[in-house]
């Protein structure tokens, strides 16, 4: 595999319900009956953690899934799930999605910072927006926004969160028992943010976390999100139909980020359906499509076959100059996690079972506090 500043080809897993396919719950091995229990998430994410998977992406949305009444409906809140997982994992990065459109950035900042503390520096945040009338109606605070407006607001929200994460200097807690002073008040800062969508004074109620700035992930497959991804994202997810397109897109993202003086990691989404061989995987796909009553439309590059073939594909992707890693999106999650953790990831770069903060392990520098 090609040399990278992060030192390794990154492997992330997306933990979406019973799988990326909305009818995967009907499989006998789906564990759908456990979907809303802690054991389901603990079992799957700890297996990925033990196997050396680098990142656990936990999708979320304010809206119910739209595929129909016979598909998976409902989900647990991603930030709370990540908090539960922080206590039972040791290495894997925890990247919950938190939607900003109807959420105050102050609350997101302290929630993600708290996970960074409870995980000893392994937290991230995938930024998302809500741009449907259905989701706006759940709140009644404002009318539905178009995608461009929603992502413009998201950019402001990320700026607010970033400032709040820095509103305590690293040594603001002095804990001087002799004088009775716990905090050096001169090292707490009001952020005094005034924008189009938010007015936030601060400081945060949570001290600066182990990473200083938890990693920010952005799905750049939506055109409206690309400017934010390059300007603010650390982990930038892309989609592509083939490796040539993936490499070209990744190189462009790196070039645009470099023009802003930024270093990023570009991760290619790969839909995955594993079976004993290609024929078994094709049969599994046919079953899912029969239940759905429609062909499956891949989100990005689509692999189906056995674990050995997936390893070959990942090594090929690892040879691309622009792509720093992948986010695997299993169509059937429970059946895939153990195979990926046991048979695929260990064949790639050696991975320590523990380590420093996620930011350091992925090759990012610890950021200097902007108020110091």
CSV table of C-alpha atoms in Angstrom, one decimal:
chain,number,residue,atom,x,y,z
A,1,UNK,CA,0.0,0.0,0.0
A,2,UNK,CA,1.1,3.6,-0.6
A,3,UNK,CA,2.8,5.7,2.1
A,4,UNK,CA,0.5,8.0,4.0
A,5,UNK,CA,1.0,10.7,6.5
A,6,UNK,CA,-1.4,8.9,8.8
A,7,UNK,CA,0.8,5.8,8.7
A,8,UNK,CA,-2.0,3.4,7.8
A,9,UNK,CA,-4.8,2.7,5.4
A,10,UNK,CA,-7.9,3.5,7.5
A,11,UNK,CA,-10.9,1.2,7.8
A,12,UNK,CA,-14.2,2.5,9.1
A,13,UNK,CA,-17.5,0.7,9.5
A,14,UNK,CA,-20.9,2.3,9.3
A,15,UNK,CA,-23.3,0.8,12.0
A,16,UNK,CA,-26.7,1.5,10.3
A,17,UNK,CA,-29.5,-0.4,12.0
A,18,UNK,CA,-29.4,-4.0,10.8
A,19,UNK,CA,-27.5,-2.9,7.7
A,20,UNK,CA,-27.5,-0.4,4.9
A,21,UNK,CA,-30.2,-2.4,3.1
A,22,UNK,CA,-33.6,-1.4,4.7
A,23,UNK,CA,-34.9,-5.0,4.5
A,24,UNK,CA,-31.9,-6.7,6.0
A,25,UNK,CA,-33.9,-7.1,9.2
A,26,UNK,CA,-35.7,-10.0,7.6
A,27,UNK,CA,-32.6,-12.1,7.4
A,28,UNK,CA,-32.4,-14.9,10.1
A,29,UNK,CA,-29.0,-13.6,11.2
A,30,UNK,CA,-30.0,-9.9,11.4
A,31,UNK,CA,-30.5,-9.8,15.2
A,32,UNK,CA,-33.4,-7.4,14.5
A,33,UNK,CA,-35.0,-8.4,17.8
A,34,UNK,CA,-32.0,-6.9,19.6
A,35,UNK,CA,-31.8,-3.7,17.6
A,36,UNK,CA,-33.0,-1.4,20.4
A,37,UNK,CA,-31.0,-3.1,23.1
A,38,UNK,CA,-27.5,-2.1,24.4
A,39,UNK,CA,-26.2,-5.6,23.8
A,40,UNK,CA,-26.6,-5.3,20.0
A,41,UNK,CA,-24.5,-2.2,19.7
A,42,UNK,CA,-21.9,-3.4,22.3
A,43,UNK,CA,-21.5,-6.8,20.7
A,44,UNK,CA,-21.0,-5.4,17.2
A,45,UNK,CA,-18.8,-2.4,18.0
A,46,UNK,CA,-16.6,-4.2,20.5
A,47,UNK,CA,-16.0,-6.9,17.9
A,48,UNK,CA,-14.9,-4.2,15.4
A,49,UNK,CA,-12.7,-2.7,18.1
A,50,UNK,CA,-11.0,-6.0,18.9
A,51,UNK,CA,-10.4,-6.6,15.2
A,52,UNK,CA,-8.6,-3.3,14.6
A,53,UNK,CA,-11.3,-1.4,12.8
A,54,UNK,CA,-10.3,2.3,13.1
A,55,UNK,CA,-13.6,4.2,13.0
A,56,UNK,CA,-17.2,3.4,14.0
A,57,UNK,CA,-19.7,5.7,12.2
A,58,UNK,CA,-23.1,5.9,13.9
A,59,UNK,CA,-25.7,7.5,11.5
A,60,UNK,CA,-28.6,9.5,12.8
A,61,UNK,CA,-31.5,11.6,11.6
A,62,UNK,CA,-34.5,13.4,12.9
A,63,UNK,CA,-36.7,11.7,10.4
A,64,UNK,CA,-38.0,8.1,10.2
A,65,UNK,CA,-36.6,6.0,7.5
A,66,UNK,CA,-38.6,6.6,4.3
A,67,UNK,CA,-38.3,3.2,2.5
A,68,UNK,CA,-41.8,2.1,3.6
A,69,UNK,CA,-43.7,0.4,6.5
A,70,UNK,CA,-42.1,-3.0,5.9
A,71,UNK,CA,-38.5,-1.6,6.2
A,72,UNK,CA,-36.5,-0.9,9.3
A,73,UNK,CA,-38.2,2.0,11.2
A,74,UNK,CA,-36.7,4.0,14.0
A,75,UNK,CA,-33.2,4.3,15.5
A,76,UNK,CA,-31.4,5.0,18.7
A,77,UNK,CA,-29.8,8.4,19.2
A,78,UNK,CA,-26.3,8.3,17.9
A,79,UNK,CA,-24.5,10.5,20.5
A,80,UNK,CA,-26.0,8.6,23.4
A,81,UNK,CA,-25.1,5.3,21.8
A,82,UNK,CA,-21.5,6.5,21.3
A,83,UNK,CA,-21.4,7.5,25.0
A,84,UNK,CA,-22.5,4.0,26.0
A,85,UNK,CA,-19.8,2.4,23.6
A,86,UNK,CA,-17.0,4.7,25.0
A,87,UNK,CA,-16.9,2.7,28.2
A,88,UNK,CA,-16.6,-0.8,26.6
A,89,UNK,CA,-14.1,0.0,23.7
A,90,UNK,CA,-10.4,0.7,23.9
A,91,UNK,CA,-9.2,1.9,20.5
A,92,UNK,CA,-11.9,2.4,17.9
A,93,UNK,CA,-12.9,6.0,17.1
A,94,UNK,CA,-16.5,6.8,17.8
A,95,UNK,CA,-18.1,9.1,15.2
A,96,UNK,CA,-21.8,9.8,15.9
A,97,UNK,CA,-23.9,11.9,13.6
A,98,UNK,CA,-25.4,15.0,15.2
A,99,UNK,CA,-27.7,17.0,13.1
A,100,UNK,CA,-27.3,20.8,13.5
A,101,UNK,CA,-30.4,22.2,11.7
A,102,UNK,CA,-32.7,21.9,14.8
A,103,UNK,CA,-30.0,21.5,17.4
A,104,UNK,CA,-28.1,24.2,19.3
A,105,UNK,CA,-24.4,23.9,18.7
A,106,UNK,CA,-23.8,24.5,22.5
A,107,UNK,CA,-25.4,21.2,23.2
A,108,UNK,CA,-23.5,19.4,20.5
A,109,UNK,CA,-20.2,20.8,21.7
A,110,UNK,CA,-20.6,19.5,25.3
A,111,UNK,CA,-22.0,16.2,24.2
A,112,UNK,CA,-19.1,15.3,21.9
A,113,UNK,CA,-16.5,16.7,24.3
A,114,UNK,CA,-18.0,14.5,27.0
A,115,UNK,CA,-17.6,11.4,24.8
A,116,UNK,CA,-14.0,12.5,24.2
A,117,UNK,CA,-13.5,12.4,27.9
A,118,UNK,CA,-15.2,9.1,28.5
A,119,UNK,CA,-13.4,7.5,25.6
A,120,UNK,CA,-10.0,8.9,26.5
A,121,UNK,CA,-9.7,10.9,23.3
A,122,UNK,CA,-11.5,8.8,20.7
A,123,UNK,CA,-14.5,11.0,19.8
A,124,UNK,CA,-15.5,12.6,16.5
A,125,UNK,CA,-18.6,14.2,15.1
A,126,UNK,CA,-20.2,13.7,11.7
A,127,UNK,CA,-22.0,16.9,10.7
A,128,UNK,CA,-25.4,16.5,9.1
A,129,UNK,CA,-28.4,18.7,8.3
A,130,UNK,CA,-32.2,18.3,8.1
A,131,UNK,CA,-33.7,19.7,5.0
A,132,UNK,CA,-37.1,18.1,4.8
A,133,UNK,CA,-40.5,19.5,5.7
A,134,UNK,CA,-41.3,16.3,7.7
A,135,UNK,CA,-38.3,16.9,10.0
A,136,UNK,CA,-39.0,20.6,10.4
A,137,UNK,CA,-42.6,19.8,11.4
A,138,UNK,CA,-41.4,17.7,14.3
A,139,UNK,CA,-40.0,20.9,15.9
A,140,UNK,CA,-42.2,23.8,14.8
A,141,UNK,CA,-39.4,26.2,15.3
A,142,UNK,CA,-38.8,27.3,11.7
A,143,UNK,CA,-39.8,26.5,8.2
A,144,UNK,CA,-38.0,23.9,6.1
A,145,UNK,CA,-34.7,25.1,4.7
A,146,UNK,CA,-33.2,24.2,1.3
A,147,UNK,CA,-30.0,22.3,1.2
A,148,UNK,CA,-27.8,25.3,0.5
A,149,UNK,CA,-29.3,27.2,3.5
A,150,UNK,CA,-29.0,24.2,5.7
A,151,UNK,CA,-25.3,23.6,5.0
A,152,UNK,CA,-24.6,27.4,5.3
A,153,UNK,CA,-26.1,27.1,8.8
A,154,UNK,CA,-24.1,24.0,9.4
A,155,UNK,CA,-20.9,25.9,8.7
A,156,UNK,CA,-21.8,28.4,11.3
A,157,UNK,CA,-22.6,25.6,13.8
A,158,UNK,CA,-19.2,24.0,13.3
A,159,UNK,CA,-17.5,27.4,13.9
A,160,UNK,CA,-19.4,27.8,17.1
A,161,UNK,CA,-18.7,24.3,18.3
A,162,UNK,CA,-15.0,24.7,17.5
A,163,UNK,CA,-14.8,27.9,19.5
A,164,UNK,CA,-16.6,26.4,22.4
A,165,UNK,CA,-14.2,23.4,22.5
A,166,UNK,CA,-11.4,26.0,22.9
A,167,UNK,CA,-13.2,28.2,25.4
A,168,UNK,CA,-11.3,26.5,28.2
A,169,UNK,CA,-7.5,26.6,27.9
A,170,UNK,CA,-5.8,23.3,28.6
A,171,UNK,CA,-4.6,24.4,32.0
A,172,UNK,CA,-7.7,26.3,33.1
A,173,UNK,CA,-8.3,23.8,35.9
A,174,UNK,CA,-5.7,24.6,38.6
A,175,UNK,CA,-7.3,22.7,41.5
A,176,UNK,CA,-5.3,24.6,44.2
A,177,UNK,CA,-6.6,23.2,47.4
A,178,UNK,CA,-4.5,25.6,49.5
A,179,UNK,CA,-6.1,28.7,48.0
A,180,UNK,CA,-9.5,27.1,47.3
A,181,UNK,CA,-9.3,27.9,43.6
A,182,UNK,CA,-10.4,25.2,41.2
A,183,UNK,CA,-10.4,27.3,38.0
A,184,UNK,CA,-8.2,30.1,36.7
A,185,UNK,CA,-10.9,32.4,35.4
A,186,UNK,CA,-8.5,34.2,33.1
A,187,UNK,CA,-8.2,31.0,31.1
A,188,UNK,CA,-12.0,30.7,30.4
A,189,UNK,CA,-13.0,32.6,27.3
A,190,UNK,CA,-16.3,34.0,26.0
A,191,UNK,CA,-16.5,33.2,22.4
A,192,UNK,CA,-18.9,36.1,21.5
A,193,UNK,CA,-20.1,34.6,18.3
A,194,UNK,CA,-22.7,36.6,16.3
A,195,UNK,CA,-23.8,35.0,13.0
A,196,UNK,CA,-26.7,34.8,10.7
A,197,UNK,CA,-28.1,31.8,12.5
A,198,UNK,CA,-26.6,31.7,15.9
A,199,UNK,CA,-25.6,34.1,18.7
A,200,UNK,CA,-23.5,32.3,21.3
A,201,UNK,CA,-21.6,33.9,24.2
A,202,UNK,CA,-20.1,30.9,26.0
A,203,UNK,CA,-17.8,29.7,27.5
A,204,UNK,CA,-18.6,26.0,27.4
A,205,UNK,CA,-19.5,24.2,30.7
A,206,UNK,CA,-17.1,21.4,29.7
A,207,UNK,CA,-13.3,21.7,30.0
A,208,UNK,CA,-11.2,21.3,26.8
A,209,UNK,CA,-11.2,17.6,26.0
A,210,UNK,CA,-8.3,15.2,25.5
A,211,UNK,CA,-8.1,15.9,21.7
A,212,UNK,CA,-8.7,19.6,22.1
A,213,UNK,CA,-10.7,19.5,18.9
A,214,UNK,CA,-12.5,16.1,18.3
A,215,UNK,CA,-12.3,15.1,14.7
A,216,UNK,CA,-15.0,16.4,12.4
A,217,UNK,CA,-16.4,14.2,9.6
A,218,UNK,CA,-18.4,15.4,6.6
A,219,UNK,CA,-20.1,13.3,3.9
A,220,UNK,CA,-19.0,15.2,0.8
A,221,UNK,CA,-21.1,13.1,-1.6
A,222,UNK,CA,-23.7,15.9,-1.4
A,223,UNK,CA,-22.6,18.9,-3.5
A,224,UNK,CA,-23.9,21.4,-0.9
A,225,UNK,CA,-21.6,19.9,1.8
A,226,UNK,CA,-18.3,20.0,-0.2
A,227,UNK,CA,-17.3,23.5,0.8
A,228,UNK,CA,-17.8,22.8,4.5
A,229,UNK,CA,-16.0,19.5,4.1
A,230,UNK,CA,-12.9,21.0,2.7
A,231,UNK,CA,-12.9,24.0,5.0
A,232,UNK,CA,-13.8,22.3,8.3
A,233,UNK,CA,-13.7,18.5,7.9
A,234,UNK,CA,-10.9,16.3,9.1
A,235,UNK,CA,-12.4,13.0,7.8
A,236,UNK,CA,-14.1,13.6,4.4
A,237,UNK,CA,-16.3,10.8,3.0
A,238,UNK,CA,-16.7,10.5,-0.7
A,239,UNK,CA,-18.7,8.1,-3.0
A,240,UNK,CA,-17.7,6.8,-6.4
A,241,UNK,CA,-18.8,4.2,-8.9
A,242,UNK,CA,-15.3,3.0,-9.7
A,243,UNK,CA,-11.7,3.3,-8.5
A,244,UNK,CA,-10.7,5.9,-11.2
A,245,UNK,CA,-13.5,8.2,-10.1
A,246,UNK,CA,-12.6,7.6,-6.5
A,247,UNK,CA,-8.9,8.5,-6.9
A,248,UNK,CA,-9.7,11.6,-9.0
A,249,UNK,CA,-12.3,12.9,-6.4
A,250,UNK,CA,-9.9,12.2,-3.5
A,251,UNK,CA,-7.0,14.0,-5.2
A,252,UNK,CA,-9.3,17.0,-5.8
A,253,UNK,CA,-10.4,17.1,-2.2
A,254,UNK,CA,-6.8,16.9,-1.0
A,255,UNK,CA,-5.8,19.7,-3.4
A,256,UNK,CA,-8.6,22.0,-2.3
A,257,UNK,CA,-7.9,21.4,1.4
A,258,UNK,CA,-4.1,22.0,0.8
A,259,UNK,CA,-5.0,25.3,-0.8
A,260,UNK,CA,-6.5,26.3,2.5
A,261,UNK,CA,-3.5,25.1,4.4
A,262,UNK,CA,-5.3,22.0,5.7
A,263,UNK,CA,-4.6,18.3,6.0
A,264,UNK,CA,-7.5,15.9,5.7
A,265,UNK,CA,-8.1,12.2,5.4
A,266,UNK,CA,-10.4,11.1,2.5
A,267,UNK,CA,-12.4,8.0,3.0
A,268,UNK,CA,-14.2,6.1,0.2
A,269,UNK,CA,-17.6,4.6,1.0
A,270,UNK,CA,-17.9,1.0,-0.1
A,271,UNK,CA,-21.2,-0.9,0.1
A,272,UNK,CA,-20.5,-4.5,1.1
A,273,UNK,CA,-22.5,-7.8,1.0
A,274,UNK,CA,-20.5,-10.7,2.2
A,275,UNK,CA,-21.1,-14.4,1.5
A,276,UNK,CA,-19.3,-17.7,1.3
A,277,UNK,CA,-18.5,-16.8,-2.3
A,278,UNK,CA,-19.8,-14.5,-5.0
A,279,UNK,CA,-22.7,-16.8,-5.8
A,280,UNK,CA,-23.8,-16.9,-2.2
A,281,UNK,CA,-23.6,-13.1,-2.0
A,282,UNK,CA,-25.6,-12.7,-5.2
A,283,UNK,CA,-28.3,-15.0,-3.8
A,284,UNK,CA,-28.4,-12.9,-0.6
A,285,UNK,CA,-28.8,-9.7,-2.7
A,286,UNK,CA,-31.6,-11.3,-4.7
A,287,UNK,CA,-33.4,-12.2,-1.5
A,288,UNK,CA,-33.1,-8.6,-0.2
A,289,UNK,CA,-34.3,-7.2,-3.6
A,290,UNK,CA,-37.3,-9.6,-3.6
A,291,UNK,CA,-38.3,-8.4,-0.1
A,292,UNK,CA,-37.9,-4.7,-1.2
A,293,UNK,CA,-39.6,-5.3,-4.5
A,294,UNK,CA,-36.9,-3.2,-6.2
A,295,UNK,CA,-33.3,-3.5,-7.3
A,296,UNK,CA,-30.7,-2.3,-4.8
A,297,UNK,CA,-29.3,1.1,-5.7
A,298,UNK,CA,-25.7,1.2,-4.4
A,299,UNK,CA,-24.7,4.4,-2.5
A,300,UNK,CA,-21.1,4.1,-3.8
A,301,UNK,CA,-18.7,1.4,-5.0
A,302,UNK,CA,-20.4,-2.0,-4.3
A,303,UNK,CA,-18.6,-5.2,-3.4
A,304,UNK,CA,-20.2,-8.6,-3.0
A,305,UNK,CA,-18.4,-11.8,-2.5
A,306,UNK,CA,-16.2,-13.4,0.2
A,307,UNK,CA,-13.8,-11.9,2.8
A,308,UNK,CA,-10.8,-12.7,0.7
A,309,UNK,CA,-12.1,-10.8,-2.3
A,310,UNK,CA,-12.9,-7.8,-0.1
A,311,UNK,CA,-9.3,-7.9,1.2
A,312,UNK,CA,-8.0,-7.8,-2.4
A,313,UNK,CA,-10.3,-4.8,-3.1
A,314,UNK,CA,-9.1,-2.9,-0.1
A,315,UNK,CA,-5.5,-3.5,-1.0
A,316,UNK,CA,-6.3,-2.1,-4.5
A,317,UNK,CA,-8.0,0.9,-3.0
A,318,UNK,CA,-5.0,1.3,-0.7
A,319,UNK,CA,-2.7,1.7,-3.7
A,320,UNK,CA,-4.6,4.8,-4.8
A,321,UNK,CA,-2.6,7.9,-4.1
A,322,UNK,CA,-5.5,10.1,-3.0
A,323,UNK,CA,-7.6,7.7,-0.9
A,324,UNK,CA,-6.7,7.4,2.7
A,325,UNK,CA,-9.1,4.7,3.7
A,326,UNK,CA,-12.6,3.3,3.4
A,327,UNK,CA,-15.9,3.4,5.2
A,328,UNK,CA,-17.5,-0.1,4.7
A,329,UNK,CA,-21.3,0.0,4.7
A,330,UNK,CA,-22.5,-3.6,5.2
A,331,UNK,CA,-25.9,-4.3,3.7
A,332,UNK,CA,-26.4,-7.0,6.4
A,333,UNK,CA,-24.5,-5.6,9.4
A,334,UNK,CA,-24.4,-8.4,12.0
A,335,UNK,CA,-23.3,-11.1,9.6
A,336,UNK,CA,-20.5,-8.8,8.2
A,337,UNK,CA,-18.9,-7.3,11.3
A,338,UNK,CA,-17.3,-10.5,12.6
A,339,UNK,CA,-16.0,-11.5,9.2
A,340,UNK,CA,-14.5,-8.0,8.5
A,341,UNK,CA,-13.0,-7.8,12.0
A,342,UNK,CA,-11.6,-11.4,12.0
A,343,UNK,CA,-10.7,-12.0,8.3
A,344,UNK,CA,-10.2,-8.7,6.6
A,345,UNK,CA,-8.8,-5.9,8.8
A,346,UNK,CA,-6.0,-8.1,10.4
A,347,UNK,CA,-4.5,-8.7,6.9
A,348,UNK,CA,-4.0,-5.0,6.3
A,349,UNK,CA,-1.6,-2.7,8.2
A,350,UNK,CA,-0.7,-3.9,11.7
A,351,UNK,CA,-2.9,-2.1,14.3
A,352,UNK,CA,-2.1,-1.6,18.0
A,353,UNK,CA,-4.8,-2.6,20.4
A,354,UNK,CA,-4.5,0.6,22.3
A,355,UNK,CA,-2.8,3.9,21.6
A,356,UNK,CA,-2.9,7.7,22.0
A,357,UNK,CA,-5.8,9.9,21.1
A,358,UNK,CA,-7.6,9.2,17.8
A,359,UNK,CA,-6.4,12.5,16.4
A,360,UNK,CA,-2.7,11.5,17.0
A,361,UNK,CA,-3.2,8.0,15.8
A,362,UNK,CA,-4.6,9.2,12.5
A,363,UNK,CA,-1.7,11.5,12.0
A,364,UNK,CA,-3.3,14.9,12.9
A,365,UNK,CA,-1.5,17.3,15.2
A,366,UNK,CA,-3.0,18.2,18.5
A,367,UNK,CA,-4.4,21.7,17.8
A,368,UNK,CA,-3.2,24.9,19.6
A,369,UNK,CA,-6.0,26.6,21.5
A,370,UNK,CA,-7.2,29.5,19.5
A,371,UNK,CA,-7.8,31.7,22.6
A,372,UNK,CA,-4.4,30.9,24.3
